[in-house]
XYZ file of C-alpha atoms in Angstrom:
695
model
C -34.126 -15.352 13.196
C -36.205 -17.108 10.515
C -39.312 -15.194 11.597
C -39.071 -15.889 15.317
C -40.862 -13.208 17.330
C -42.594 -11.618 14.339
C -46.109 -10.374 15.079
C -48.900 -8.520 13.294
C -50.707 -5.690 15.021
C -53.767 -3.659 14.031
C -52.729 -0.003 14.045
C -50.445 2.212 16.091
C -52.815 2.336 19.052
C -52.469 -1.392 19.625
C -48.693 -1.160 19.337
C -48.516 1.701 21.830
C -50.648 -0.183 24.332
C -48.158 -3.081 24.279
C -44.993 -0.988 24.080
C -45.799 2.332 25.796
C -42.161 3.176 26.460
C -40.471 1.566 23.471
C -38.828 4.857 22.543
C -37.413 5.516 25.999
C -33.654 5.306 26.392
C -34.047 3.003 29.390
C -36.026 0.452 27.407
C -34.064 -2.743 27.046
C -36.355 -4.483 24.594
C -36.146 -2.968 21.152
C -38.810 -3.450 18.477
C -38.875 -2.651 14.785
C -42.242 -1.588 13.388
C -43.111 -1.573 9.696
C -46.366 -0.509 8.008
C -48.435 -3.355 6.588
C -48.618 -3.279 2.789
C -51.397 -4.473 0.479
C -49.488 -7.483 -0.873
C -49.581 -9.140 -4.253
C -50.840 -12.695 -3.903
C -50.057 -16.041 -5.499
C -53.026 -18.351 -5.598
C -54.609 -16.278 -2.834
C -51.557 -16.587 -0.556
C -49.212 -13.882 0.641
C -45.546 -14.352 -0.267
C -42.196 -12.674 0.084
C -39.138 -12.785 -2.167
C -35.490 -13.389 -1.305
C -32.475 -12.389 -3.386
C -28.784 -12.876 -2.622
C -25.835 -10.506 -2.360
C -22.387 -12.109 -2.482
C -19.204 -10.277 -1.578
C -16.980 -12.761 -3.382
C -13.822 -10.860 -2.563
C -13.112 -8.148 0.006
C -9.735 -7.113 -1.457
C -10.519 -5.958 -4.083
C -14.222 -5.717 -3.417
C -16.293 -7.751 -5.901
C -20.052 -7.933 -5.340
C -22.561 -10.212 -7.117
C -26.336 -10.499 -7.312
C -28.321 -13.732 -7.652
C -32.056 -14.372 -8.047
C -33.431 -16.170 -5.042
C -36.892 -17.570 -4.478
C -40.384 -16.768 -3.268
C -41.782 -18.117 -0.004
C -45.534 -18.636 0.176
C -47.556 -18.463 3.377
C -49.317 -21.671 4.417
C -52.765 -20.130 4.923
C -54.828 -18.146 2.447
C -54.418 -14.407 2.883
C -57.055 -12.895 5.121
C -57.706 -9.714 7.077
C -57.876 -11.871 10.226
C -54.668 -10.970 12.034
C -54.959 -13.911 14.395
C -53.991 -16.328 11.621
C -50.236 -15.873 11.828
C -49.572 -18.340 9.021
C -51.518 -16.153 6.598
C -49.294 -13.125 7.192
C -45.780 -14.326 8.015
C -43.892 -16.200 5.307
C -40.582 -16.951 7.041
C -39.406 -20.520 7.165
C -40.039 -20.901 10.899
C -43.764 -20.248 10.410
C -44.290 -22.475 7.387
C -43.959 -26.005 6.167
C -41.289 -26.830 3.619
C -43.779 -28.434 1.225
C -45.246 -26.132 -1.457
C -43.466 -23.245 0.217
C -40.636 -22.299 -2.153
C -41.055 -21.057 -5.716
C -38.439 -20.008 -8.242
C -38.509 -16.624 -9.980
C -39.747 -18.149 -13.233
C -42.717 -19.796 -11.523
C -43.505 -16.635 -9.567
C -43.288 -14.536 -12.735
C -45.710 -16.916 -14.447
C -48.188 -16.746 -11.554
C -48.067 -12.937 -11.210
C -48.648 -12.529 -14.932
C -51.472 -15.058 -15.083
C -53.275 -14.133 -11.870
C -52.572 -10.420 -11.385
C -51.854 -9.081 -14.863
C -48.193 -8.254 -14.161
C -45.931 -7.990 -17.235
C -44.734 -11.332 -18.571
C -41.132 -10.317 -17.752
C -41.837 -8.612 -14.427
C -39.346 -10.580 -12.289
C -36.567 -10.653 -14.894
C -36.941 -7.001 -15.866
C -38.606 -4.898 -13.163
C -37.757 -6.798 -9.966
C -34.222 -7.838 -10.901
C -33.263 -4.321 -12.009
C -34.668 -2.841 -8.803
C -33.025 -5.450 -6.571
C -29.618 -5.017 -8.198
C -29.705 -1.274 -7.593
C -30.785 -1.642 -3.987
C -28.257 -4.404 -3.265
C -25.466 -2.230 -4.619
C -26.737 0.656 -2.484
C -26.813 -1.529 0.635
C -23.255 -2.650 -0.022
C -21.937 0.839 -0.781
C -23.268 2.433 2.402
C -21.681 -0.326 4.506
C -18.497 -1.142 2.540
C -16.297 0.936 4.859
C -17.116 -1.468 7.705
C -16.113 -4.609 5.786
C -12.710 -5.973 6.773
C -10.278 -6.385 3.873
C -8.625 -9.764 3.924
C -7.432 -12.089 1.170
C -9.525 -15.225 0.868
C -12.495 -13.695 2.682
C -16.081 -13.646 1.369
C -19.604 -13.131 2.750
C -23.110 -14.087 1.575
C -26.119 -11.890 2.445
C -29.837 -12.287 1.751
C -32.291 -9.465 1.103
C -36.007 -10.034 1.661
C -38.688 -8.159 -0.266
C -42.442 -7.656 -0.457
C -44.180 -6.983 -3.773
C -47.390 -5.017 -3.331
C -50.605 -5.448 -5.311
C -49.558 -2.776 -7.826
C -46.129 -4.313 -8.390
C -44.253 -1.923 -6.112
C -41.127 -3.455 -4.547
C -40.259 -2.955 -0.877
C -37.147 -4.201 0.918
C -37.925 -5.730 4.301
C -34.483 -6.559 5.656
C -30.949 -7.660 4.859
C -29.666 -10.829 6.537
C -25.972 -11.289 7.254
C -26.333 -14.958 8.161
C -28.942 -16.450 5.796
C -29.911 -20.083 5.828
C -27.806 -21.895 3.222
C -29.439 -25.233 2.596
C -31.346 -27.242 -0.017
C -35.134 -27.611 0.179
C -37.025 -30.252 -1.772
C -39.352 -27.759 -3.489
C -36.408 -26.282 -5.386
C -33.764 -28.951 -4.940
C -32.048 -28.449 -8.291
C -32.207 -24.650 -8.082
C -30.832 -24.493 -4.544
C -28.050 -26.952 -5.403
C -27.006 -24.916 -8.445
C -27.101 -21.649 -6.490
C -24.751 -22.873 -3.765
C -22.496 -24.868 -6.109
C -22.215 -21.831 -8.344
C -21.405 -19.572 -5.415
C -18.696 -21.894 -4.118
C -17.213 -22.308 -7.584
C -17.206 -18.535 -8.209
C -15.558 -17.682 -4.884
C -12.866 -20.341 -5.218
C -12.011 -19.278 -8.768
C -11.830 -15.590 -7.846
C -9.572 -16.359 -4.902
C -7.325 -18.912 -6.624
C -7.598 -18.815 -10.429
C -9.498 -15.803 -11.772
C -8.354 -16.444 -15.350
C -10.608 -19.518 -15.436
C -13.645 -17.236 -15.154
C -12.987 -15.498 -18.453
C -14.428 -16.598 -21.770
C -15.060 -15.263 -25.263
C -18.444 -14.011 -24.071
C -16.921 -12.375 -20.986
C -13.231 -11.556 -21.614
C -13.339 -9.019 -18.780
C -15.159 -8.563 -15.503
C -17.140 -5.334 -15.716
C -20.605 -3.993 -14.978
C -20.920 -1.927 -18.161
C -21.678 -1.850 -20.999
C -22.375 -5.559 -20.602
C -22.817 -7.180 -17.195
C -20.556 -10.095 -16.294
C -22.510 -13.185 -15.255
C -21.122 -16.501 -14.038
C -23.532 -19.356 -13.325
C -26.319 -16.802 -12.805
C -24.254 -14.735 -10.365
C -24.265 -11.218 -11.864
C -21.582 -8.682 -10.971
C -23.024 -5.435 -9.586
C -19.810 -3.825 -8.296
C -16.109 -4.168 -9.120
C -13.805 -1.951 -7.051
C -11.111 -2.035 -9.724
C -13.601 -0.863 -12.323
C -14.429 2.034 -10.017
C -10.745 2.947 -9.666
C -10.131 2.725 -13.409
C -13.071 4.949 -14.287
C -12.602 7.344 -11.373
C -16.376 7.354 -10.932
C -16.996 6.859 -7.212
C -20.429 5.576 -6.239
C -22.698 8.293 -4.830
C -25.615 6.758 -2.876
C -27.438 10.105 -2.932
C -27.916 9.740 -6.681
C -29.781 6.450 -6.446
C -32.973 6.627 -8.513
C -35.646 3.953 -8.208
C -38.668 4.408 -10.485
C -41.926 3.417 -8.805
C -43.592 0.607 -10.711
C -47.376 0.423 -11.081
C -48.868 -2.518 -12.969
C -51.680 -0.282 -14.241
C -49.151 1.835 -16.155
C -46.217 -0.453 -16.940
C -43.483 1.791 -18.348
C -40.910 0.188 -20.634
C -38.881 3.395 -20.576
C -38.643 3.634 -16.797
C -37.937 -0.098 -16.537
C -35.974 -1.071 -19.655
C -34.548 -4.561 -19.966
C -30.776 -4.757 -19.694
C -29.053 -5.216 -23.071
C -28.256 -8.729 -24.145
C -24.685 -9.921 -24.234
C -22.765 -8.310 -27.091
C -19.200 -7.891 -28.245
C -16.856 -6.282 -25.736
C -15.680 -2.703 -26.121
C -11.977 -3.207 -26.837
C -11.092 0.269 -25.572
C -12.545 -0.212 -22.100
C -9.923 0.010 -19.315
C -8.370 -3.262 -18.236
C -9.303 -4.261 -14.709
C -7.232 -6.589 -12.561
C -7.940 -8.569 -9.422
C -4.518 -8.046 -7.864
C -1.774 -5.468 -7.576
C -0.541 -4.259 -10.989
C 2.894 -5.776 -10.534
C 1.452 -9.268 -10.183
C 1.580 -10.301 -13.858
C 0.558 -13.818 -12.988
C -3.048 -12.748 -12.626
C -4.801 -11.740 -15.842
C -7.292 -8.920 -16.186
C -10.902 -9.576 -15.287
C -13.857 -7.490 -16.427
C -17.589 -7.713 -16.619
C -19.555 -6.603 -19.638
C -23.102 -6.019 -18.351
C -25.983 -7.351 -20.299
C -28.186 -9.003 -17.757
C -29.447 -12.489 -18.061
C -30.396 -12.287 -21.703
C -33.922 -12.355 -22.986
C -36.567 -13.711 -20.650
C -37.559 -17.295 -21.321
C -40.887 -17.982 -22.934
C -43.345 -18.759 -20.172
C -46.278 -21.109 -20.222
C -49.034 -18.748 -19.176
C -52.792 -18.732 -18.887
C -53.411 -15.490 -20.721
C -57.014 -15.155 -21.710
C -60.313 -16.492 -22.849
C -61.902 -17.203 -26.171
C -61.259 -19.425 -29.109
C -60.032 -18.831 -32.625
C -61.820 -16.321 -34.779
C -61.851 -15.415 -38.409
C -61.726 -11.733 -37.501
C -58.591 -9.810 -38.278
C -56.921 -7.320 -36.025
C -57.320 -3.571 -35.953
C -54.581 -3.458 -38.553
C -55.397 -5.929 -41.334
C -52.706 -7.977 -43.082
C -52.778 -5.689 -46.100
C -52.090 -2.670 -43.884
C -55.607 -1.274 -44.141
C -57.399 -0.473 -40.906
C -60.333 -2.714 -40.138
C -61.916 -0.229 -37.770
C -64.201 1.644 -37.650
C -66.545 -1.087 -38.776
C -69.332 -0.676 -41.278
C -72.400 -1.610 -39.292
C -75.502 -3.278 -40.715
C -78.318 -1.356 -39.020
C -81.014 -3.706 -40.283
C -79.144 -6.678 -38.836
C -78.981 -4.907 -35.477
C -82.700 -4.177 -35.539
C -83.459 -7.794 -36.400
C -81.216 -9.053 -33.599
C -82.893 -6.731 -31.128
C -86.378 -7.830 -32.178
C -85.456 -11.489 -31.796
C -83.384 -11.070 -28.661
C -85.649 -9.075 -26.375
C -89.110 -10.225 -27.455
C -88.821 -13.753 -26.171
C -91.329 -14.708 -23.438
C -90.105 -14.338 -19.901
C -91.253 -15.712 -16.596
C -92.077 -13.253 -13.851
C -90.345 -14.004 -10.567
C -90.154 -12.435 -7.166
C -86.546 -12.461 -5.910
C -87.706 -13.149 -2.363
C -89.385 -16.359 -3.501
C -86.662 -17.806 -5.738
C -83.444 -16.728 -3.974
C -81.955 -17.026 -0.505
C -81.175 -14.223 1.935
C -82.730 -11.353 -0.020
C -82.825 -7.757 1.198
C -84.091 -4.524 -0.294
C -81.341 -2.004 -1.025
C -81.877 1.734 -0.853
C -79.772 3.248 -3.639
C -80.993 6.748 -2.854
C -83.184 7.245 -5.924
C -86.552 7.357 -4.200
C -89.602 5.077 -4.242
C -89.494 4.467 -8.003
C -86.271 2.512 -7.540
C -86.682 -1.099 -6.391
C -83.377 -2.909 -5.949
C -83.131 -6.310 -4.284
C -79.893 -8.044 -3.320
C -79.873 -11.824 -2.921
C -77.208 -14.401 -2.185
C -76.582 -17.042 -4.866
C -73.502 -18.629 -3.275
C -71.497 -18.051 -0.132
C -70.246 -14.468 -0.319
C -71.747 -13.956 -3.791
C -74.579 -11.477 -4.412
C -76.918 -10.799 -7.316
C -78.589 -7.384 -7.610
C -82.013 -7.229 -9.278
C -82.973 -3.685 -10.268
C -86.441 -3.057 -11.663
C -86.909 -0.393 -14.368
C -87.588 3.094 -13.115
C -90.814 3.183 -15.122
C -91.950 -0.223 -13.852
C -95.284 1.048 -12.546
C -96.254 2.530 -15.901
C -95.124 -0.601 -17.719
C -97.079 -2.792 -15.325
C -100.260 -0.803 -15.843
C -99.853 -0.741 -19.612
C -99.061 -4.425 -19.775
C -102.065 -5.389 -17.696
C -104.352 -3.258 -19.862
C -102.991 -4.290 -23.251
C -101.879 -7.876 -22.677
C -98.604 -7.192 -24.485
C -95.777 -9.618 -25.141
C -94.531 -9.290 -21.587
C -97.678 -10.313 -19.811
C -96.283 -12.576 -17.072
C -96.328 -16.330 -17.437
C -97.347 -18.465 -14.460
C -97.615 -22.143 -13.749
C -101.057 -22.283 -15.412
C -99.739 -20.563 -18.534
C -101.894 -17.550 -17.823
C -101.319 -13.899 -17.514
C -103.140 -11.480 -15.286
C -105.504 -13.838 -13.457
C -102.824 -16.235 -12.368
C -100.546 -13.369 -11.382
C -103.059 -11.973 -8.956
C -102.537 -15.059 -6.828
C -98.902 -14.118 -6.269
C -99.004 -11.071 -4.012
C -96.779 -9.361 -1.507
C -97.838 -11.656 1.301
C -96.338 -14.624 -0.524
C -93.008 -12.812 -0.563
C -93.086 -12.339 3.184
C -93.357 -8.529 3.003
C -95.195 -6.468 5.587
C -97.521 -4.377 3.396
C -98.399 -1.880 6.068
C -94.863 -0.974 7.143
C -92.938 -1.593 3.939
C -91.073 1.114 2.041
C -92.954 2.224 -1.099
C -90.510 0.417 -3.364
C -91.158 -2.841 -1.507
C -94.870 -2.364 -1.230
C -95.326 -1.871 -4.956
C -95.497 -5.445 -6.254
C -95.237 -5.164 -10.037
C -97.284 -7.544 -12.145
C -95.327 -7.154 -15.379
C -92.583 -9.173 -17.005
C -89.632 -7.057 -18.152
C -86.798 -7.777 -20.589
C -83.804 -8.769 -18.488
C -80.298 -7.393 -19.066
C -77.768 -9.311 -16.992
C -74.247 -7.966 -16.386
C -71.627 -10.143 -14.695
C -67.983 -9.734 -13.719
C -65.338 -11.381 -11.590
C -65.314 -14.821 -13.220
C -61.563 -14.408 -12.806
C -60.838 -12.542 -9.593
C -57.768 -10.758 -10.974
C -59.665 -9.148 -13.879
C -60.355 -5.983 -11.973
C -61.856 -3.603 -14.548
C -65.076 -5.586 -14.837
C -65.446 -5.794 -11.053
C -65.007 -2.024 -10.731
C -67.439 -1.326 -13.599
C -70.097 -3.751 -12.331
C -70.012 -2.141 -8.895
C -70.493 1.276 -10.465
C -73.433 0.009 -12.538
C -75.310 -1.610 -9.669
C -74.733 1.436 -7.443
C -75.587 4.247 -9.875
C -77.276 3.179 -13.113
C -80.991 3.730 -13.620
C -82.737 2.368 -16.695
C -86.183 2.294 -18.172
C -88.007 -0.516 -19.917
C -85.847 -3.390 -18.646
C -84.892 -5.198 -15.469
C -81.174 -4.852 -14.763
C -79.434 -7.772 -13.034
C -75.837 -7.281 -11.875
C -73.365 -9.740 -10.354
C -70.180 -7.939 -9.421
C -68.259 -11.056 -8.343
C -69.182 -14.419 -9.810
C -66.050 -15.847 -8.164
C -66.264 -14.045 -4.802
C -63.373 -15.839 -3.117
C -61.126 -15.338 -6.127
C -62.051 -11.643 -6.262
C -61.291 -11.254 -2.556
C -57.807 -12.676 -3.152
C -57.495 -10.958 -6.546
C -56.495 -14.284 -8.024
C -57.624 -15.762 -11.327
C -58.722 -19.094 -9.943
C -61.167 -20.378 -7.355
C -59.124 -20.744 -4.130
C -58.776 -24.140 -2.450
C -60.381 -26.013 -5.328
C -59.313 -29.064 -7.291
C -57.100 -28.138 -10.224
C -59.649 -29.282 -12.819
C -62.219 -26.900 -11.297
C -60.005 -23.874 -10.612
C -60.732 -21.881 -13.777
C -64.393 -20.899 -13.510
C -64.652 -19.968 -17.179
C -63.863 -23.579 -18.130
C -66.640 -24.989 -15.935
C -69.662 -24.559 -18.261
C -68.957 -27.025 -21.111
C -71.593 -28.793 -23.164
C -70.790 -32.005 -21.311
C -72.099 -30.568 -18.039
C -71.316 -28.190 -15.217
C -68.038 -28.617 -13.327
C -67.813 -27.828 -9.614
C -70.095 -26.473 -6.919
C -69.631 -22.800 -7.793
C -70.630 -23.375 -11.407
C -73.709 -25.229 -10.147
C -74.649 -22.300 -7.893
C -74.113 -19.750 -10.665
C -76.146 -21.650 -13.219
C -79.003 -22.196 -10.752
C -79.136 -18.422 -10.345
C -78.904 -17.631 -14.078
C -81.530 -20.235 -14.948
C -84.046 -18.544 -12.654
C -83.362 -15.182 -14.289
C -83.276 -16.342 -17.952
C -81.688 -13.148 -19.301
C -82.592 -11.809 -22.730
C -79.290 -9.941 -22.883
C -76.125 -11.173 -21.181
C -72.861 -9.233 -20.821
C -69.807 -10.789 -19.138
C -66.896 -8.480 -18.238
C -63.376 -9.891 -18.598
C -59.803 -8.756 -19.219
C -56.920 -10.041 -21.330
C -53.250 -9.241 -20.878
C -52.528 -7.969 -24.408
C -54.162 -6.363 -27.428
C -55.920 -8.821 -29.707
C -55.420 -6.555 -32.704
C -51.658 -6.837 -32.257
C -51.475 -10.480 -31.214
C -54.134 -12.278 -33.258
C -51.586 -13.082 -35.993
C -49.611 -15.085 -33.396
C -52.396 -17.585 -32.953
C -51.838 -20.871 -34.769
C -55.045 -22.712 -35.616
C -55.480 -25.631 -33.252
C -52.944 -24.200 -30.832
C -53.593 -23.522 -27.148
C -55.738 -20.574 -26.173
C -55.036 -20.946 -22.475
C -51.348 -20.946 -21.603
C -50.304 -19.266 -24.862
C -47.690 -16.589 -24.079
C -48.076 -14.927 -27.476
C -51.834 -14.609 -27.719
C -54.510 -12.652 -25.881
C -57.990 -11.402 -26.635
C -57.719 -8.150 -24.739
C -59.485 -5.163 -26.339
C -62.227 -7.120 -28.020
C -65.974 -7.616 -27.872
C -66.739 -11.312 -28.287
C -70.378 -11.786 -29.224
C -72.879 -14.477 -30.037
C -73.403 -14.696 -33.823
C -76.776 -12.976 -33.531
C -75.141 -10.028 -31.752
C -72.092 -9.672 -34.025
C -73.318 -6.467 -35.684
C -74.142 -5.006 -32.282
C -70.607 -5.902 -31.162
C -69.207 -3.924 -34.101
C -71.327 -0.963 -33.040
C -70.015 -1.324 -29.483
C -66.399 -1.549 -30.690
C -66.793 1.588 -32.804
C -68.161 3.554 -29.872
C -65.505 2.531 -27.319
C -62.723 3.141 -29.849
C -64.096 6.579 -30.663
C -64.395 7.611 -27.023
C -61.385 5.991 -25.337
C -58.721 4.839 -27.828
C -56.163 7.141 -29.493
C -53.681 4.515 -30.736
C -55.542 2.585 -33.427
C -53.302 -0.448 -33.005
C -55.132 -0.814 -29.670
C -58.637 -0.626 -31.143
C -61.310 -2.968 -29.851
C -62.331 -5.624 -32.372
C -65.640 -7.455 -32.726
C -65.269 -11.234 -32.920
C -67.377 -14.376 -32.435
C -68.180 -16.596 -30.573
C -67.524 -16.717 -26.808
C -65.390 -19.597 -25.550
C -67.375 -22.840 -25.555
C -66.680 -23.692 -21.913
C -67.630 -20.262 -20.589
C -70.788 -19.034 -18.905
C -71.606 -16.645 -21.766
C -71.632 -19.476 -24.287
C -73.913 -21.567 -22.072
C -76.382 -18.668 -21.752
C -76.332 -18.349 -25.545
C -76.919 -22.083 -26.018
C -79.686 -22.447 -23.457
C -81.735 -19.274 -23.934
C -80.770 -17.919 -27.365
C -79.836 -14.668 -25.618
C -77.927 -11.782 -27.130
C -74.500 -12.313 -25.579
C -71.343 -10.207 -25.414
C -68.067 -10.751 -23.566
C -66.076 -7.562 -23.016
C -62.296 -7.995 -22.863
C -60.333 -4.910 -21.850
C -56.521 -5.029 -21.841
C -54.819 -4.991 -18.437
C -51.234 -4.751 -19.675
C -49.876 -1.200 -19.556
C -53.251 0.509 -19.094
C -54.643 2.252 -16.025
C -57.508 0.577 -14.186
C -59.611 3.751 -14.440
C -59.381 3.696 -18.242
C -60.211 0.003 -18.468
C -63.222 0.369 -16.153
C -64.489 3.272 -18.262
C -64.122 1.177 -21.389
C -66.243 -1.538 -19.791
C -68.925 1.040 -18.967
C -68.904 2.539 -22.457
C -69.311 -0.884 -24.077
C -72.152 -1.938 -21.748
C -73.904 1.412 -22.138
C -73.574 1.244 -25.921
C -75.053 -2.251 -25.977
C -78.062 -1.071 -24.003
C -78.435 1.991 -26.221
C -78.538 -0.250 -29.291
C -81.344 -2.206 -27.657
C -83.339 0.966 -27.020
C -83.346 0.249 -23.292
C -81.685 3.544 -22.388
C -81.737 6.977 -24.047
C -79.718 7.132 -27.250
C -77.454 9.831 -25.800
C -76.568 7.624 -22.822
C -72.970 8.077 -21.635
C -71.692 4.971 -19.880
C -68.922 6.966 -18.219
C -71.156 9.533 -16.538
C -70.372 9.932 -12.851
C -67.361 7.621 -12.820
C -64.510 8.973 -10.672
C -60.858 7.929 -10.892
C -60.858 7.570 -7.105
C -63.350 4.728 -7.501
C -61.016 2.783 -9.788
C -60.105 0.273 -7.125
C -61.457 -3.023 -5.880
C -63.892 -2.358 -3.040
C -62.789 -4.041 0.162
C -59.078 -4.097 -0.730
C -56.703 -2.576 1.798
C -55.666 0.225 -0.560
C -59.233 1.119 -1.631
C -61.476 3.609 0.182
C -64.589 1.720 -0.967
C -66.164 -1.009 1.124
C -67.820 -4.184 -0.110
C -70.728 -4.620 -0.497
C -71.482 -1.246 1.174
C -75.271 -1.271 0.706
C -77.922 0.604 2.666
C -80.507 -2.022 3.602
C -84.190 -1.128 3.911
C -85.560 -2.539 7.210
C -88.295 -5.143 6.729
C-alpha cells in the first residue's frame, strides 16, 4: 500500500534470478511485473497521475469521474535504478512538500516543457480516463453488492509516457482520502464535493438538478456536479436498452508528434437539453416522491486559459503567411544583391586561428568514417556538454593556397602576423604524437577558415534541433569553412527533455534569457559564452522550436504584451535573423516552404531580430555575425518532419553563403528511424556515440 514493496529491476534476467519459481503453483509470494515505460517528465522529474472513480449509488448504479492530481518524484529522473526516489512516486517514497500538482499545473508544465497540446489533460487525458474508468466499473459491476445508502470511492493511477501515451497502472479500492498542503483547497473541494454529491443522491436527488442540468444523463451533454462528472447511469442504460459492451471499447493511441483533433475531440460544451430524451429516475417508478434525474454530457466546458511559456523572440513588423488583406506573403521576393552584400560582409571578417586542443578541455579526435581528409575534434565546454569542430574537407588545399597568396584568411597570432608567427604553433604544442598520429591529426593546418556554428538544445524539450544537430555533426561534410556543432547547449535539460536547466535558481532556469546586454546570468551561460568567444563564428545558427504557427498566431500578439507565458502567441515556423541576414532568411523560408510545407497557412516566415536576451542576439552584438534562429513548430507535427525542416533551413543558409554546392540537399541521408533523441529509452541511438581516434 502507498508504494510499499515496490522495486525497479533491470530486465527479465534480473527478475528471474530473484524469483526463479514465481510462476509455480506452490509459490506463496506473488509478484506483479510491469514493463518500464519512457516517462514524460515535469521539471526533469518522473510523475504519475491519479484520477477518482466514485460509485455514488449501488442501487441504481451511478458512477462518477473526477480529476485527481499528479505526484512528482523527489529525485531527478535518472537511469540509475538504485535511486528509488527517482523512479517511484507513491506517497510512501516521497515528501509531501512540492509533491502534489493539480491537473491545470501539470497541463501547463507538459505544454511548456514537452510540447504537449495546451489542453492535453482536459481533452486527451480526461477523455481517455473516463473511458477506462467506465470499462473498469463495467467488468466488475456484477460483483458490487446492491444496497441502499452504499457508496465506494476508487482511485486509478496512470503513467503518461514521453509521447503522451496514457497507461493505467492500477486501481485502488481503498485510496488515501486526506488533505495535503500542496493542494489544500483542491483536496478539500474534492472531498466536500464527493460527500455532498453522495448525500444528495441518497437523500434528496431533486436538489442536484438545475436549469443547466435538468436531468442526470451521460449524453448528449454530460452531467457534472462540483467537478464530479457522471460516466454511467444504470437507469439511462435501461431506458435506452443499450447495454455496455466492454469488447467495443476503443482507445485511440495519442502521440504528441501527431496530435489528432479528430481522434481526440473535446467534449461538447453544456447546451440546452434534448426535451425528447427518456426520463430517468433514481428510484422505483411508483415512488413519485423522487423526481427524474438525468445527465446531459458536455464535459467540463472549455479549457481555461493557461499561463504558459510558449516560445522565444520579440515583436516583429513581419506579417504572417496570410497577410491581413488576404494576400499570401510567401513566397518572398528576395533581393539577391542584398544577399551577396551580406555574405561579403559576414564571412570576410578576420578570424583567429586556434587549435581546439590548446583552447578547450578534454578534447579527442573523432573518426567519422570519411578518411584522412576529415578532421573532427570533440571538446567539452561544460559538464556533459560537447562542441564538435569539423575542418573543411579541402582544408589542405586551402592551407596551401592561403600560405602562398596571403589571402584574407591568413591566420592572426599574438604578434599580429601571419605565416611566420604560425610556424611557431605546431603539433607538439597541441600534445600530439606526430609519429603515431592518424593522418587527420598529424596534418596541422595553418589556415584560418570561415566558421559556421550550429547550436541546438538551449531548451531541452525542443527536440527537432537536437536531432538535426546530431545528424549534421555525424554526417555533413563541407568545403571552404570550418563547421562547429553543439548538439546540446543545455545538456542536463536535454537529458531530461525539459525546457529549463534542472536544479537551478528560478531566475537562471531559462537559458535563452541568460545572455542580456546587462551581463551573463548563471554558470552555464558563462561556460557557453567562453566557448563561443574562442570560436568567434562568422555565421551562427541556433535551432529552436515553438508550439504553434507564427503565421496563424502573430495577429494575437499585442504590442508590449508578454512573449514568454503568452498562451495565444508562438513563433513556430519562422526564421528569425539578424538585420543583415534578413534577405537570406527570406531565401531560407522560401526553400523550406517549397520542400516541406503543403498547407500555406503553415509557411515559414522571415522575421527580425532574435530575442535580445538570447545567445543568438549576443553573437550578433559582439561579432557582427550573420545570425539565424530556426523555429520549427512542435504542435501537431511529426518529429521527423521538423528535424528535416531544420536541416533544409541550415543547408539553404550554407548554400546561400557558397560554402556548400548550390544543389545541396539538407535532407540527404536522414532516416525517419533517427528521428528520436539519442540516449532516450525509446531511441535506438546512443549519445554521444563517437568513435575516438587513439592518441
